CSV table of C-alpha atoms in Angstrom, one decimal:
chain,number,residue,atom,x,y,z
A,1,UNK,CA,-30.5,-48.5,-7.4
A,2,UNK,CA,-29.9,-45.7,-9.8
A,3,UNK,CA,-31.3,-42.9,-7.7
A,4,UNK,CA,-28.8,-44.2,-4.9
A,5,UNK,CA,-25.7,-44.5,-7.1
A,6,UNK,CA,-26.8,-40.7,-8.2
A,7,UNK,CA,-26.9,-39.4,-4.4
A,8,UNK,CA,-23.4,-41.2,-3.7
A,9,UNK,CA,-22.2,-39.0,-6.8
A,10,UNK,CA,-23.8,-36.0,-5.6
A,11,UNK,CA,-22.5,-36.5,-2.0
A,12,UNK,CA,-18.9,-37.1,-3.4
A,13,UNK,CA,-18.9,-34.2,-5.5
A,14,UNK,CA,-20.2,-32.1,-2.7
A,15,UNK,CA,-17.5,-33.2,-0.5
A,16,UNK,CA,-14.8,-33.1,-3.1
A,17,UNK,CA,-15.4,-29.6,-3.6
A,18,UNK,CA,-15.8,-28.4,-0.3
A,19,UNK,CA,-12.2,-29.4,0.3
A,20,UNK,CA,-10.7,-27.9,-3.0
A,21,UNK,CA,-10.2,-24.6,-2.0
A,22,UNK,CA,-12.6,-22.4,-4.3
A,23,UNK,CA,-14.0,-20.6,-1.0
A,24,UNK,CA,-10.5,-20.4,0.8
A,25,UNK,CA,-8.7,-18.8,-2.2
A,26,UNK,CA,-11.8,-16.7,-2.7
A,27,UNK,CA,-11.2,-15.2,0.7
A,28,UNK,CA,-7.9,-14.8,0.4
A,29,UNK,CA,-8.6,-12.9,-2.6
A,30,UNK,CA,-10.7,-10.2,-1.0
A,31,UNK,CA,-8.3,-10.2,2.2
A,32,UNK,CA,-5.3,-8.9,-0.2
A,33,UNK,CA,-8.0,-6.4,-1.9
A,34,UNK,CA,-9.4,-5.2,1.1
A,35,UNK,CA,-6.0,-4.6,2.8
A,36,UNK,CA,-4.7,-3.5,-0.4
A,37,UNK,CA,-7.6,-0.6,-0.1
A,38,UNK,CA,-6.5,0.1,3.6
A,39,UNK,CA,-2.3,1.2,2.2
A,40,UNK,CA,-4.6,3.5,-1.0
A,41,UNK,CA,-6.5,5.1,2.0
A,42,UNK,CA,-3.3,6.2,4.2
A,43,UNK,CA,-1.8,7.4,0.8
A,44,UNK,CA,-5.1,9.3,0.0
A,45,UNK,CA,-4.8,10.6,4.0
A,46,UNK,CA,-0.9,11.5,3.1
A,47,UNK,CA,-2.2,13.5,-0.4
A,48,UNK,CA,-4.6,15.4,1.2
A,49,UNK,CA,-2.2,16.2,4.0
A,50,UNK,CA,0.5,17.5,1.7
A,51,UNK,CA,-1.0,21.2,0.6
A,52,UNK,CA,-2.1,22.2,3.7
A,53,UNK,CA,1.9,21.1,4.8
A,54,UNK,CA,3.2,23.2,2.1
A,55,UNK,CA,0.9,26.3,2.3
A,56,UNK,CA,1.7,26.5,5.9
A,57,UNK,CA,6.0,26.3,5.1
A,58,UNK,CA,5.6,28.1,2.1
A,59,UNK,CA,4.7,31.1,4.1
A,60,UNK,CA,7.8,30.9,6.5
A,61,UNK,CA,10.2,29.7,3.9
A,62,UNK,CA,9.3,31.4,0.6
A,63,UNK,CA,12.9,31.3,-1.0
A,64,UNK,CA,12.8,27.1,-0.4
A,65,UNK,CA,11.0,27.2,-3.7
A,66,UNK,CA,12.8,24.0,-4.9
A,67,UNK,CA,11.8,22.1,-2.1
A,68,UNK,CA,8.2,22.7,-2.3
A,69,UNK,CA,8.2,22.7,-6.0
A,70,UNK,CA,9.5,18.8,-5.6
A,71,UNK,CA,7.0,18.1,-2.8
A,72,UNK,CA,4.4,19.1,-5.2
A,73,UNK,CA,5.4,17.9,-8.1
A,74,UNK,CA,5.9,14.4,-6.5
A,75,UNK,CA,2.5,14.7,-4.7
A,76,UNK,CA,1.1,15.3,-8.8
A,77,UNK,CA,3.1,12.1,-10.1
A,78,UNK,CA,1.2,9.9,-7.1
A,79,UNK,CA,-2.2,11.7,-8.1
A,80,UNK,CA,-1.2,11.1,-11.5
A,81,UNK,CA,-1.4,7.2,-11.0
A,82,UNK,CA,-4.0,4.9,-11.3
A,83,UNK,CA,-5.2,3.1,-8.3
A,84,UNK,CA,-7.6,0.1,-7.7
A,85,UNK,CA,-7.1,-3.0,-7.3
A,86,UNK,CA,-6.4,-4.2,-10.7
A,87,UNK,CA,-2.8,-2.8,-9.8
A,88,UNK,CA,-2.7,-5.8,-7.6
A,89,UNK,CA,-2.4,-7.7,-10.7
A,90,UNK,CA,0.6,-6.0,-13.0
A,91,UNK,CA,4.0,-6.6,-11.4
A,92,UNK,CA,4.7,-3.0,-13.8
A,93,UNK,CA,2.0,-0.9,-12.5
A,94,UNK,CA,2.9,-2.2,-8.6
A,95,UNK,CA,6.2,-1.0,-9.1
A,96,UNK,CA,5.5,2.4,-10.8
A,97,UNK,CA,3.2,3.0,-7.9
A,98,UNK,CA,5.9,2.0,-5.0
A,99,UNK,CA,8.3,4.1,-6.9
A,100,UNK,CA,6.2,6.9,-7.1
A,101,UNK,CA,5.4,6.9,-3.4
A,102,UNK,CA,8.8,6.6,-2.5
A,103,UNK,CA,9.1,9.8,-4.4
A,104,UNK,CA,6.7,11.5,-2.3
A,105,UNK,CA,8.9,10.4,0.7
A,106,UNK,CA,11.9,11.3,-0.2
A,107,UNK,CA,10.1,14.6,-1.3
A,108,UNK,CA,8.6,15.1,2.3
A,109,UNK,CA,11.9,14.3,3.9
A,110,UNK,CA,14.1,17.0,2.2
A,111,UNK,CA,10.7,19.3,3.4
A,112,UNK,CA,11.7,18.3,6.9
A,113,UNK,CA,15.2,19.5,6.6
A,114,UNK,CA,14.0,22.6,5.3
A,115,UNK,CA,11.9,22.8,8.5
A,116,UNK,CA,14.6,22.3,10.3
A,117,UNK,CA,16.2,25.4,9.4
A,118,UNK,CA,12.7,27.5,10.5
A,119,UNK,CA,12.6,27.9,14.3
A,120,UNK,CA,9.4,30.4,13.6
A,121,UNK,CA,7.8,27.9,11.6
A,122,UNK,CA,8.6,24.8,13.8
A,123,UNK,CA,7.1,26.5,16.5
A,124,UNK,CA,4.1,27.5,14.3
A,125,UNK,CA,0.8,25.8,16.0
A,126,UNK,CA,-0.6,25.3,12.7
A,127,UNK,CA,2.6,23.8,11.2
A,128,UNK,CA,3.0,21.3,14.3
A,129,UNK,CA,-0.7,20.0,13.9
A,130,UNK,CA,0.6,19.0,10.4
A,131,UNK,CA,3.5,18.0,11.5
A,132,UNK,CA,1.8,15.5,13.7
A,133,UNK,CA,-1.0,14.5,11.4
A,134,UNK,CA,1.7,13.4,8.2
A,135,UNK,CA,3.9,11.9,11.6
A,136,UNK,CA,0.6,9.7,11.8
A,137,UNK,CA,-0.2,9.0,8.3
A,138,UNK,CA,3.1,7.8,7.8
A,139,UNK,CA,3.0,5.7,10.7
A,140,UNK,CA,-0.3,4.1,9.4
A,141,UNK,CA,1.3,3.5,5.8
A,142,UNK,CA,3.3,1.4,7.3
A,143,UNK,CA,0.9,-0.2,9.4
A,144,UNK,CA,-1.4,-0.7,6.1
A,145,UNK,CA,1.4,-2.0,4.3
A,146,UNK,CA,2.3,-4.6,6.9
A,147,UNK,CA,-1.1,-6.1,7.1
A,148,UNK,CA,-1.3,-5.9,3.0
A,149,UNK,CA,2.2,-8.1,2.8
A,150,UNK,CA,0.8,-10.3,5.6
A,151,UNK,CA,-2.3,-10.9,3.1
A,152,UNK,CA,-0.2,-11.6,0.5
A,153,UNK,CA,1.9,-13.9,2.2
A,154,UNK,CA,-1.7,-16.1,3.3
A,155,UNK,CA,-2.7,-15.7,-0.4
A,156,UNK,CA,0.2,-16.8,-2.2
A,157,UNK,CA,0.3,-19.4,0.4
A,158,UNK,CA,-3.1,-20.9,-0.6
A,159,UNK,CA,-2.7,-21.0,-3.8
A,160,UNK,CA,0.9,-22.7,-3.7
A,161,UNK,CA,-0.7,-25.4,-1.4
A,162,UNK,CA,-2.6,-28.8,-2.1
A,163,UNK,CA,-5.2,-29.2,-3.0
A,164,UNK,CA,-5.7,-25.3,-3.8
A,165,UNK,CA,-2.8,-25.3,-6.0
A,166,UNK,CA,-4.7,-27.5,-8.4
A,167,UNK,CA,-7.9,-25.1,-8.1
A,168,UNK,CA,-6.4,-22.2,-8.7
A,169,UNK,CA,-4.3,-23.8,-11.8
A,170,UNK,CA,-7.6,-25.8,-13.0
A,171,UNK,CA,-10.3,-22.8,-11.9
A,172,UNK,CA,-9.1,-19.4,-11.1
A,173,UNK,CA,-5.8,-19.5,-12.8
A,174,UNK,CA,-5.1,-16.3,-9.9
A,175,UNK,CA,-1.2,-15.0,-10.2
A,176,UNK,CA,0.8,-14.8,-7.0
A,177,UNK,CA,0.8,-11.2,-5.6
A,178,UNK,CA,3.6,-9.2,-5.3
A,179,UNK,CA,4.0,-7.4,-1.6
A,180,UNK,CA,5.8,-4.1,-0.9
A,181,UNK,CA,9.6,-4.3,-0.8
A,182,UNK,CA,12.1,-2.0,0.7
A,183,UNK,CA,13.4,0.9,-1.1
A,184,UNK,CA,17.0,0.4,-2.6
A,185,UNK,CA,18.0,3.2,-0.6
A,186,UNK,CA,16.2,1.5,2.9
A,187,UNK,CA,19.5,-0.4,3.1
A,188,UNK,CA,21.6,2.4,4.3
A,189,UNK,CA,21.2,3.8,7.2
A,190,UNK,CA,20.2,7.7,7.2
A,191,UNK,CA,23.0,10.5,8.0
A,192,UNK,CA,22.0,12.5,10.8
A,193,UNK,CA,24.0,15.5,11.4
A,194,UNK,CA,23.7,17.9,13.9
């Protein structure tokens, strides 16, 4: 009698915690780490990209000195940071690093303008692979950071839920991520003037 009351006990526990949650949130945990590894790759992509850029404009457009000095100088302050995963987990060091990146942007968008001014350079072989390759790293920034929110939004969702929300408070004790957020400046749409 006692070894069946002990196998009822064991098959209760075994079925109580296979639908807590523990594996789910686990999951979800490495999804956001994984993607979050995918948005430090396409900015490692975009830092490597960035001397090559300015060597190739700083030899068309050697009096732009401020432009390329701020380029640079952003490109240090993102190299500068700290990256892993355990940014994932301080609301302060996530929005350093966002702040820091848009930085860089902003940096390589004046750099653009600059390049508009170059008709040599613009037509410059060399200069239009870069051109392209940054065009592409930028594009898959955004495609990194998409898929990262989207793996935040599953995570924070399982650990908000029943019964994982009682896991995760009991167990794991796991803080809600924070995703990437629009830039102040996002909000207002870009001047283009020709």
């Amino acid at each position: 009698m006692q070894r069946i009351l002990i196998s009822i006990a064991m098959l209760f526990l075994a079925v109580s915690l296979n639908g807590c949650g523990y594996n789910t949130i686990q999951q979800h945990d490495e999804a956001v780490i994984a993607a979050w590894g995918d948005v430090e790759a396409s900015y490692q992509r975009r830092a490597d990209l960035i001397p090559n850029l300015v060597e190739t404009v700083k030899a068309y457009a050697a009096h732009e000195k401020e432009t390329l000095t701020a380029v640079t100088e952003a490109r240090a302050r993102v190299g500068s940071m700290q990256m892993g995963a355990e940014v994932l987990n301080n609301p302060q060091a996530f929005a350093d690093f966002q702040a820091a990146q848009g930085g860089l942007s902003s940096a390589l968008s004046r750099l653009m303008v600059v390049v508009e001014q170059y008709p040599d350079l613009k037509a410059n072989q060399n200069f239009l692979d870069f051109q392209h390759q940054l065009e592409g790293t930028e594009n898959r920034i955004n495609v990194a950071r998409v898929r990262y929110n989207e793996a935040v939004r599953v995570f924070n969702t399982s650990i908000r839920t029943f019964p994982n929300s009682l896991t995760n408070s009991l167990l794991l004790k796991l803080p809600r991520r924070e995703p990437f957020k629009a830039e102040a400046e996002a909000a207002q749409a870009p001047k283009v003037q020709f």
